[in-house]
mmCIF file of C-alpha atoms in Angstrom:
data_model
loop_
_atom_site.group_PDB
_atom_site.id
_atom_site.type_symbol
_atom_site.label_atom_id
_atom_site.label_comp_id
_atom_site.label_asym_id
_atom_site.label_seq_id
_atom_site.Cartn_x
_atom_site.Cartn_y
_atom_site.Cartn_z
ATOM 1 C CA UNK A 1 2.382 12.550 7.801
ATOM 2 C CA UNK A 2 -0.850 12.828 5.822
ATOM 3 C CA UNK A 3 -1.228 15.205 2.875
ATOM 4 C CA UNK A 4 -5.020 15.433 2.737
ATOM 5 C CA UNK A 5 -6.124 18.985 3.455
ATOM 6 C CA UNK A 6 -9.134 19.183 5.776
ATOM 7 C CA UNK A 7 -10.924 22.567 6.041
ATOM 8 C CA UNK A 8 -10.416 24.518 9.258
ATOM 9 C CA UNK A 9 -14.190 24.458 9.713
ATOM 10 C CA UNK A 10 -15.692 21.215 8.466
ATOM 11 C CA UNK A 11 -19.402 21.178 7.556
ATOM 12 C CA UNK A 12 -21.538 18.697 9.447
ATOM 13 C CA UNK A 13 -22.021 15.233 7.908
ATOM 14 C CA UNK A 14 -25.649 16.205 7.212
ATOM 15 C CA UNK A 15 -24.607 19.280 5.212
ATOM 16 C CA UNK A 16 -22.071 17.214 3.244
ATOM 17 C CA UNK A 17 -24.660 14.495 2.605
ATOM 18 C CA UNK A 18 -27.146 17.112 1.362
ATOM 19 C CA UNK A 19 -24.551 18.586 -0.995
ATOM 20 C CA UNK A 20 -23.686 15.161 -2.379
ATOM 21 C CA UNK A 21 -27.361 14.323 -2.892
ATOM 22 C CA UNK A 22 -27.819 17.551 -4.853
ATOM 23 C CA UNK A 23 -24.688 16.796 -6.898
ATOM 24 C CA UNK A 24 -26.253 13.516 -8.062
ATOM 25 C CA UNK A 25 -29.546 15.062 -9.202
ATOM 26 C CA UNK A 26 -30.353 15.683 -12.855
ATOM 27 C CA UNK A 27 -28.507 14.374 -15.880
ATOM 28 C CA UNK A 28 -24.974 13.411 -14.959
ATOM 29 C CA UNK A 29 -23.546 14.644 -11.693
ATOM 30 C CA UNK A 30 -21.575 17.596 -10.414
ATOM 31 C CA UNK A 31 -18.239 15.827 -10.115
ATOM 32 C CA UNK A 32 -16.451 18.896 -8.784
ATOM 33 C CA UNK A 33 -18.713 18.969 -5.732
ATOM 34 C CA UNK A 34 -18.066 15.285 -5.060
ATOM 35 C CA UNK A 35 -14.300 15.795 -5.236
ATOM 36 C CA UNK A 36 -14.362 18.989 -3.175
ATOM 37 C CA UNK A 37 -16.149 17.174 -0.370
ATOM 38 C CA UNK A 38 -14.756 13.649 -0.325
ATOM 39 C CA UNK A 39 -11.115 14.454 -1.115
ATOM 40 C CA UNK A 40 -11.038 16.846 1.845
ATOM 41 C CA UNK A 41 -12.534 14.671 4.561
ATOM 42 C CA UNK A 42 -10.649 12.176 6.696
ATOM 43 C CA UNK A 43 -11.568 8.533 7.212
ATOM 44 C CA UNK A 44 -13.843 9.193 10.193
ATOM 45 C CA UNK A 45 -15.590 12.105 8.490
ATOM 46 C CA UNK A 46 -16.235 10.071 5.336
ATOM 47 C CA UNK A 47 -17.773 7.285 7.406
ATOM 48 C CA UNK A 48 -20.103 9.759 9.136
ATOM 49 C CA UNK A 49 -21.133 11.206 5.756
ATOM 50 C CA UNK A 50 -21.975 7.702 4.543
ATOM 51 C CA UNK A 51 -24.082 7.041 7.633
ATOM 52 C CA UNK A 52 -25.914 10.342 7.316
ATOM 53 C CA UNK A 53 -26.525 9.837 3.601
ATOM 54 C CA UNK A 54 -28.059 6.404 4.147
ATOM 55 C CA UNK A 55 -30.150 7.609 7.098
ATOM 56 C CA UNK A 56 -31.529 10.665 5.348
ATOM 57 C CA UNK A 57 -31.947 9.398 1.792
ATOM 58 C CA UNK A 58 -32.306 5.619 2.309
ATOM 59 C CA UNK A 59 -29.555 5.132 -0.226
ATOM 60 C CA UNK A 60 -26.054 3.658 -0.209
ATOM 61 C CA UNK A 61 -23.540 6.401 -0.989
ATOM 62 C CA UNK A 62 -20.937 4.027 -2.420
ATOM 63 C CA UNK A 63 -23.491 2.447 -4.753
ATOM 64 C CA UNK A 64 -24.516 5.907 -5.897
ATOM 65 C CA UNK A 65 -20.888 6.836 -6.548
ATOM 66 C CA UNK A 66 -20.479 3.549 -8.423
ATOM 67 C CA UNK A 67 -23.371 4.446 -10.742
ATOM 68 C CA UNK A 68 -22.558 8.151 -11.188
ATOM 69 C CA UNK A 69 -18.789 8.152 -11.669
ATOM 70 C CA UNK A 70 -16.744 6.540 -14.422
ATOM 71 C CA UNK A 71 -13.291 5.293 -15.322
ATOM 72 C CA UNK A 72 -10.246 5.850 -13.172
ATOM 73 C CA UNK A 73 -11.980 8.501 -11.108
ATOM 74 C CA UNK A 74 -14.611 5.973 -10.024
ATOM 75 C CA UNK A 75 -11.917 3.471 -9.056
ATOM 76 C CA UNK A 76 -10.033 6.090 -7.051
ATOM 77 C CA UNK A 77 -13.052 7.494 -5.200
ATOM 78 C CA UNK A 78 -14.461 4.060 -4.360
ATOM 79 C CA UNK A 79 -11.080 2.951 -3.040
ATOM 80 C CA UNK A 80 -10.883 6.146 -0.972
ATOM 81 C CA UNK A 81 -14.204 5.658 0.804
ATOM 82 C CA UNK A 82 -13.597 2.636 3.119
ATOM 83 C CA UNK A 83 -11.572 2.616 6.308
ATOM 84 C CA UNK A 84 -7.965 1.522 5.812
ATOM 85 C CA UNK A 85 -8.328 -2.109 6.929
ATOM 86 C CA UNK A 86 -11.410 -2.697 4.775
ATOM 87 C CA UNK A 87 -9.620 -1.060 1.841
ATOM 88 C CA UNK A 88 -6.540 -3.278 2.239
ATOM 89 C CA UNK A 89 -8.684 -6.401 2.390
ATOM 90 C CA UNK A 90 -10.477 -5.335 -0.789
ATOM 91 C CA UNK A 91 -7.198 -4.632 -2.600
ATOM 92 C CA UNK A 92 -5.879 -8.054 -1.630
ATOM 93 C CA UNK A 93 -9.045 -9.831 -2.772
ATOM 94 C CA UNK A 94 -8.978 -8.132 -6.157
ATOM 95 C CA UNK A 95 -5.230 -8.717 -6.534
ATOM 96 C CA UNK A 96 -5.509 -12.404 -5.650
ATOM 97 C CA UNK A 97 -8.789 -13.339 -7.312
ATOM 98 C CA UNK A 98 -9.078 -10.859 -10.178
ATOM 99 C CA UNK A 99 -8.720 -11.766 -13.840
ATOM 100 C CA UNK A 100 -4.921 -11.564 -13.441
ATOM 101 C CA UNK A 101 -3.146 -12.069 -10.130
ATOM 102 C CA UNK A 102 -1.337 -8.866 -9.133
ATOM 103 C CA UNK A 103 1.549 -10.294 -7.126
ATOM 104 C CA UNK A 104 3.198 -6.892 -6.632
ATOM 105 C CA UNK A 105 0.046 -5.448 -5.055
ATOM 106 C CA UNK A 106 -0.201 -8.474 -2.754
ATOM 107 C CA UNK A 107 3.416 -8.079 -1.635
ATOM 108 C CA UNK A 108 2.947 -4.326 -1.177
ATOM 109 C CA UNK A 109 -0.020 -4.678 1.149
ATOM 110 C CA UNK A 110 1.148 -7.690 3.147
ATOM 111 C CA UNK A 111 4.806 -6.729 3.548
ATOM 112 C CA UNK A 112 4.350 -3.038 4.385
ATOM 113 C CA UNK A 113 1.723 -3.436 7.118
ATOM 114 C CA UNK A 114 2.408 -3.973 10.810
ATOM 115 C CA UNK A 115 1.566 -7.174 12.634
ATOM 116 C CA UNK A 116 -1.502 -5.648 14.260
ATOM 117 C CA UNK A 117 -2.698 -4.289 10.912
ATOM 118 C CA UNK A 118 -2.282 -7.707 9.299
ATOM 119 C CA UNK A 119 -4.319 -9.356 12.047
ATOM 120 C CA UNK A 120 -7.135 -6.868 11.440
ATOM 121 C CA UNK A 121 -6.913 -7.305 7.662
ATOM 122 C CA UNK A 122 -7.161 -11.087 7.980
ATOM 123 C CA UNK A 123 -10.255 -10.782 10.171
ATOM 124 C CA UNK A 124 -11.979 -8.307 7.850
ATOM 125 C CA UNK A 125 -11.025 -10.411 4.827
ATOM 126 C CA UNK A 126 -12.680 -13.481 6.329
ATOM 127 C CA UNK A 127 -15.756 -11.566 7.519
ATOM 128 C CA UNK A 128 -16.218 -9.915 4.124
ATOM 129 C CA UNK A 129 -15.369 -12.693 1.693
ATOM 130 C CA UNK A 130 -16.048 -15.852 3.707
ATOM 131 C CA UNK A 131 -12.600 -17.292 3.103
ATOM 132 C CA UNK A 132 -9.295 -16.918 4.924
ATOM 133 C CA UNK A 133 -6.704 -14.682 3.296
ATOM 134 C CA UNK A 134 -4.166 -17.463 3.689
ATOM 135 C CA UNK A 135 -6.364 -19.773 1.611
ATOM 136 C CA UNK A 136 -6.418 -17.356 -1.315
ATOM 137 C CA UNK A 137 -2.651 -16.843 -1.030
ATOM 138 C CA UNK A 138 -2.211 -20.628 -0.968
ATOM 139 C CA UNK A 139 -4.332 -20.886 -4.118
ATOM 140 C CA UNK A 140 -2.813 -18.057 -6.154
ATOM 141 C CA UNK A 141 0.865 -17.950 -5.144
ATOM 142 C CA UNK A 142 3.413 -20.740 -5.493
ATOM 143 C CA UNK A 143 6.792 -21.985 -4.344
ATOM 144 C CA UNK A 144 9.025 -19.827 -2.178
ATOM 145 C CA UNK A 145 6.958 -16.754 -2.977
ATOM 146 C CA UNK A 146 3.938 -18.400 -1.346
ATOM 147 C CA UNK A 147 6.012 -19.536 1.632
ATOM 148 C CA UNK A 148 7.227 -15.985 2.301
ATOM 149 C CA UNK A 149 3.731 -14.508 2.143
ATOM 150 C CA UNK A 150 2.207 -17.159 4.398
ATOM 151 C CA UNK A 151 5.046 -16.886 6.900
ATOM 152 C CA UNK A 152 4.799 -13.090 6.932
ATOM 153 C CA UNK A 153 1.060 -13.277 7.530
ATOM 154 C CA UNK A 154 1.320 -15.764 10.387
ATOM 155 C CA UNK A 155 4.539 -14.872 12.217
ATOM 156 C CA UNK A 156 4.365 -12.606 15.255
ATOM 157 C CA UNK A 157 7.295 -10.217 14.875
ATOM 158 C CA UNK A 158 8.846 -7.959 17.487
ATOM 159 C CA UNK A 159 8.287 -4.387 16.272
ATOM 160 C CA UNK A 160 10.335 -2.378 18.760
ATOM 161 C CA UNK A 161 13.681 -0.588 18.287
ATOM 162 C CA UNK A 162 15.980 -2.903 20.268
ATOM 163 C CA UNK A 163 18.330 -5.328 18.528
ATOM 164 C CA UNK A 164 20.770 -8.027 19.623
ATOM 165 C CA UNK A 165 24.083 -7.432 17.830
ATOM 166 C CA UNK A 166 25.168 -11.057 18.193
ATOM 167 C CA UNK A 167 22.015 -12.272 16.443
ATOM 168 C CA UNK A 168 22.457 -9.561 13.784
ATOM 169 C CA UNK A 169 26.007 -10.737 13.010
ATOM 170 C CA UNK A 170 24.945 -14.372 12.973
ATOM 171 C CA UNK A 171 22.065 -13.590 10.594
ATOM 172 C CA UNK A 172 24.467 -11.789 8.259
ATOM 173 C CA UNK A 173 26.731 -14.861 8.155
ATOM 174 C CA UNK A 174 23.801 -17.236 7.660
ATOM 175 C CA UNK A 175 22.408 -15.091 4.841
ATOM 176 C CA UNK A 176 25.789 -15.027 3.127
ATOM 177 C CA UNK A 177 25.753 -18.820 3.039
ATOM 178 C CA UNK A 178 22.095 -18.961 2.038
ATOM 179 C CA UNK A 179 22.449 -16.719 -1.025
ATOM 180 C CA UNK A 180 25.647 -18.486 -2.099
ATOM 181 C CA UNK A 181 24.448 -22.102 -2.150
ATOM 182 C CA UNK A 182 21.004 -21.943 -3.740
ATOM 183 C CA UNK A 183 19.766 -25.082 -1.919
ATOM 184 C CA UNK A 184 16.140 -25.357 -0.820
ATOM 185 C CA UNK A 185 17.197 -25.412 2.808
ATOM 186 C CA UNK A 186 18.952 -22.105 2.230
ATOM 187 C CA UNK A 187 15.799 -20.658 0.686
ATOM 188 C CA UNK A 188 14.015 -21.617 3.872
ATOM 189 C CA UNK A 189 16.690 -19.782 5.853
ATOM 190 C CA UNK A 190 16.077 -16.650 3.792
ATOM 191 C CA UNK A 191 12.353 -16.961 4.394
ATOM 192 C CA UNK A 192 12.778 -17.533 8.120
ATOM 193 C CA UNK A 193 15.005 -14.494 8.688
ATOM 194 C CA UNK A 194 13.057 -12.130 6.447
ATOM 195 C CA UNK A 195 9.686 -12.993 7.960
ATOM 196 C CA UNK A 196 10.689 -13.471 11.600
ATOM 197 C CA UNK A 197 12.942 -10.474 12.256
ATOM 198 C CA UNK A 198 11.856 -6.914 13.036
ATOM 199 C CA UNK A 199 12.414 -4.117 10.537
ATOM 200 C CA UNK A 200 15.001 -2.538 12.833
ATOM 201 C CA UNK A 201 16.837 -5.859 12.994
ATOM 202 C CA UNK A 202 16.810 -6.267 9.199
ATOM 203 C CA UNK A 203 18.242 -2.769 8.737
ATOM 204 C CA UNK A 204 21.068 -3.720 11.104
ATOM 205 C CA UNK A 205 21.621 -6.996 9.246
ATOM 206 C CA UNK A 206 21.821 -5.119 5.950
ATOM 207 C CA UNK A 207 24.451 -2.750 7.343
ATOM 208 C CA UNK A 208 26.425 -5.563 8.957
ATOM 209 C CA UNK A 209 26.311 -7.633 5.757
ATOM 210 C CA UNK A 210 27.772 -4.680 3.831
ATOM 211 C CA UNK A 211 30.544 -4.197 6.419
ATOM 212 C CA UNK A 212 31.443 -7.886 6.586
ATOM 213 C CA UNK A 213 31.332 -8.764 2.889
ATOM 214 C CA UNK A 214 31.633 -5.483 0.983
ATOM 215 C CA UNK A 215 28.412 -6.167 -0.903
ATOM 216 C CA UNK A 216 24.820 -5.036 -0.562
ATOM 217 C CA UNK A 217 22.425 -7.678 0.736
ATOM 218 C CA UNK A 218 19.830 -6.496 -1.777
ATOM 219 C CA UNK A 219 22.222 -7.114 -4.676
ATOM 220 C CA UNK A 220 23.008 -10.571 -3.349
ATOM 221 C CA UNK A 221 19.285 -11.365 -3.292
ATOM 222 C CA UNK A 222 18.838 -10.032 -6.835
ATOM 223 C CA UNK A 223 21.788 -12.124 -8.024
ATOM 224 C CA UNK A 224 20.612 -15.382 -6.474
ATOM 225 C CA UNK A 225 16.791 -15.295 -6.507
ATOM 226 C CA UNK A 226 14.252 -14.732 -9.263
ATOM 227 C CA UNK A 227 10.707 -13.626 -9.992
ATOM 228 C CA UNK A 228 8.090 -13.092 -7.318
ATOM 229 C CA UNK A 229 10.319 -14.630 -4.642
ATOM 230 C CA UNK A 230 12.985 -12.003 -5.343
ATOM 231 C CA UNK A 231 10.404 -9.219 -5.425
ATOM 232 C CA UNK A 232 8.810 -10.062 -2.085
ATOM 233 C CA UNK A 233 12.179 -10.387 -0.295
ATOM 234 C CA UNK A 234 13.319 -7.029 -1.698
ATOM 235 C CA UNK A 235 9.997 -5.458 -0.709
ATOM 236 C CA UNK A 236 10.507 -6.542 2.907
ATOM 237 C CA UNK A 237 14.117 -5.341 2.910
ATOM 238 C CA UNK A 238 13.446 -1.999 1.217
ATOM 239 C CA UNK A 239 10.487 -1.185 3.455
ATOM 240 C CA UNK A 240 12.537 -1.986 6.543
ATOM 241 C CA UNK A 241 15.226 0.437 5.396
ATOM 242 C CA UNK A 242 13.121 3.252 3.923
ATOM 243 C CA UNK A 243 9.440 2.673 3.202
ATOM 244 C CA UNK A 244 9.052 6.192 1.781
ATOM 245 C CA UNK A 245 11.630 5.434 -0.914
ATOM 246 C CA UNK A 246 9.929 2.105 -1.636
ATOM 247 C CA UNK A 247 6.633 3.862 -2.362
ATOM 248 C CA UNK A 248 8.307 6.731 -4.233
ATOM 249 C CA UNK A 249 10.011 4.207 -6.503
ATOM 250 C CA UNK A 250 6.755 2.297 -7.008
ATOM 251 C CA UNK A 251 5.010 5.548 -7.963
ATOM 252 C CA UNK A 252 7.821 6.360 -10.385
ATOM 253 C CA UNK A 253 7.441 2.953 -12.042
ATOM 254 C CA UNK A 254 3.675 3.401 -12.336
ATOM 255 C CA UNK A 255 4.196 6.547 -14.446
ATOM 256 C CA UNK A 256 7.408 5.687 -16.289
ATOM 257 C CA UNK A 257 7.491 4.857 -20.002
ATOM 258 C CA UNK A 258 4.551 4.526 -22.363
ATOM 259 C CA UNK A 259 1.202 4.484 -20.588
ATOM 260 C CA UNK A 260 0.411 4.701 -16.901
ATOM 261 C CA UNK A 261 -0.212 1.853 -14.481
ATOM 262 C CA UNK A 262 -3.297 3.564 -13.056
ATOM 263 C CA UNK A 263 -4.127 0.669 -10.754
ATOM 264 C CA UNK A 264 -0.790 1.028 -8.954
ATOM 265 C CA UNK A 265 -0.913 4.834 -9.018
ATOM 266 C CA UNK A 266 -4.399 4.925 -7.491
ATOM 267 C CA UNK A 267 -3.588 2.244 -4.913
ATOM 268 C CA UNK A 268 -0.477 3.966 -3.583
ATOM 269 C CA UNK A 269 -1.838 7.530 -3.571
ATOM 270 C CA UNK A 270 -5.079 6.474 -1.886
ATOM 271 C CA UNK A 271 -3.569 4.122 0.693
ATOM 272 C CA UNK A 272 -0.737 6.448 1.735
ATOM 273 C CA UNK A 273 -2.472 9.855 1.600
ATOM 274 C CA UNK A 274 -3.598 9.623 5.244
ATOM 275 C CA UNK A 275 -0.463 7.834 6.451
ATOM 276 C CA UNK A 276 2.940 8.988 5.214
ATOM 277 C CA UNK A 277 2.495 10.663 1.819
ATOM 278 C CA UNK A 278 4.321 13.786 3.038
ATOM 279 C CA UNK A 279 7.509 11.718 3.406
ATOM 280 C CA UNK A 280 6.951 9.913 0.111
ATOM 281 C CA UNK A 281 6.602 13.259 -1.683
ATOM 282 C CA UNK A 282 9.861 14.462 -0.126
ATOM 283 C CA UNK A 283 11.646 11.244 -1.103
ATOM 284 C CA UNK A 284 10.297 11.435 -4.648
ATOM 285 C CA UNK A 285 11.578 14.981 -5.112
ATOM 286 C CA UNK A 286 14.981 14.087 -3.654
ATOM 287 C CA UNK A 287 15.459 10.998 -5.813
ATOM 288 C CA UNK A 288 13.965 12.120 -9.128
ATOM 289 C CA UNK A 289 14.459 15.917 -9.088
ATOM 290 C CA UNK A 290 10.769 16.419 -9.853
ATOM 291 C CA UNK A 291 7.738 16.866 -7.652
ATOM 292 C CA UNK A 292 5.286 13.997 -7.391
ATOM 293 C CA UNK A 293 2.512 16.535 -7.969
ATOM 294 C CA UNK A 294 3.955 17.467 -11.378
ATOM 295 C CA UNK A 295 4.516 13.813 -12.277
ATOM 296 C CA UNK A 296 0.889 12.920 -11.517
ATOM 297 C CA UNK A 297 -0.324 16.062 -13.292
ATOM 298 C CA UNK A 298 1.568 15.013 -16.443
ATOM 299 C CA UNK A 299 0.212 11.466 -16.453
ATOM 300 C CA UNK A 300 -3.464 12.052 -15.629
ATOM 301 C CA UNK A 301 -6.332 14.177 -16.926
ATOM 302 C CA UNK A 302 -9.669 15.696 -15.977
ATOM 303 C CA UNK A 303 -11.482 15.030 -12.722
ATOM 304 C CA UNK A 304 -9.301 11.958 -12.132
ATOM 305 C CA UNK A 305 -6.250 14.237 -12.061
ATOM 306 C CA UNK A 306 -8.026 16.730 -9.796
ATOM 307 C CA UNK A 307 -8.943 14.034 -7.288
ATOM 308 C CA UNK A 308 -5.440 12.536 -7.028
ATOM 309 C CA UNK A 309 -3.812 15.956 -6.783
ATOM 310 C CA UNK A 310 -6.279 16.895 -4.037
ATOM 311 C CA UNK A 311 -5.057 13.901 -2.029
ATOM 312 C CA UNK A 312 -1.426 14.877 -2.623
ATOM 313 C CA UNK A 313 -1.897 18.432 -1.361
ATOM 314 C CA UNK A 314 0.196 21.447 -2.497
ATOM 315 C CA UNK A 315 2.872 21.146 -5.182
ATOM 316 C CA UNK A 316 6.005 20.870 -3.060
#
């Protein structure tokens, strides 16, 4: 469930465009007006505002926001504006071809999206950047980590609820051997099962593995794999089991310790606000005995804080 709060009566795109134009006039801009409008419009409404703004004022709204806003607020608002598929493609491009490769962001986007979403992302990525997503993954990732990502991008997975218990039990046995031997062929077995099987199937495998061997599959992976390969396998497994907990934990990490990982915080809040943030908020409160709203409030300031909290909705 989404957490963005849309007014009961939404002004027309023309009225919103007029208000935004006025907010940009003069020295500086009226940031509160920008937040009050854009943080409370859904994806379709934001697109219509952009169209109206360009039609009426012969100006690109995103370019105007780019020039008027600053810092983390600018990053958050600009990431909020596109439709979800365009946004994901942009996140992947920046994560893969930025100054430093953000492997966790790449895994998060690729391994938490459905097959149909990934097909759309790949098309938009190519149309926008003139290169296939797989080519950039090939260039920036390596080893087993690269093999998992490429396989996940190009494998057509069943996404329904049915499972075959015989295949589940066989996969559990095969995985037990794969994590015990550490041979390359066994790594390929891990990759094949984790990228080919449905999320429902992987949840069943995890439960069966625990019943058969008295050990968590996730712990076995942590014990026998390392680095980005370990991270991407655990991302697939955790999202199959409970994607809300995966994102709650990622949000916790972004705000834990000295400093805040604002890139991760912005990415998760913005990408999940219109999808499943309600469940993530509930999971966060259950696991950490603190509301996500209060956590974000403590780690952010000013208009940046106001914008993120607007996307999160009430403090629950």
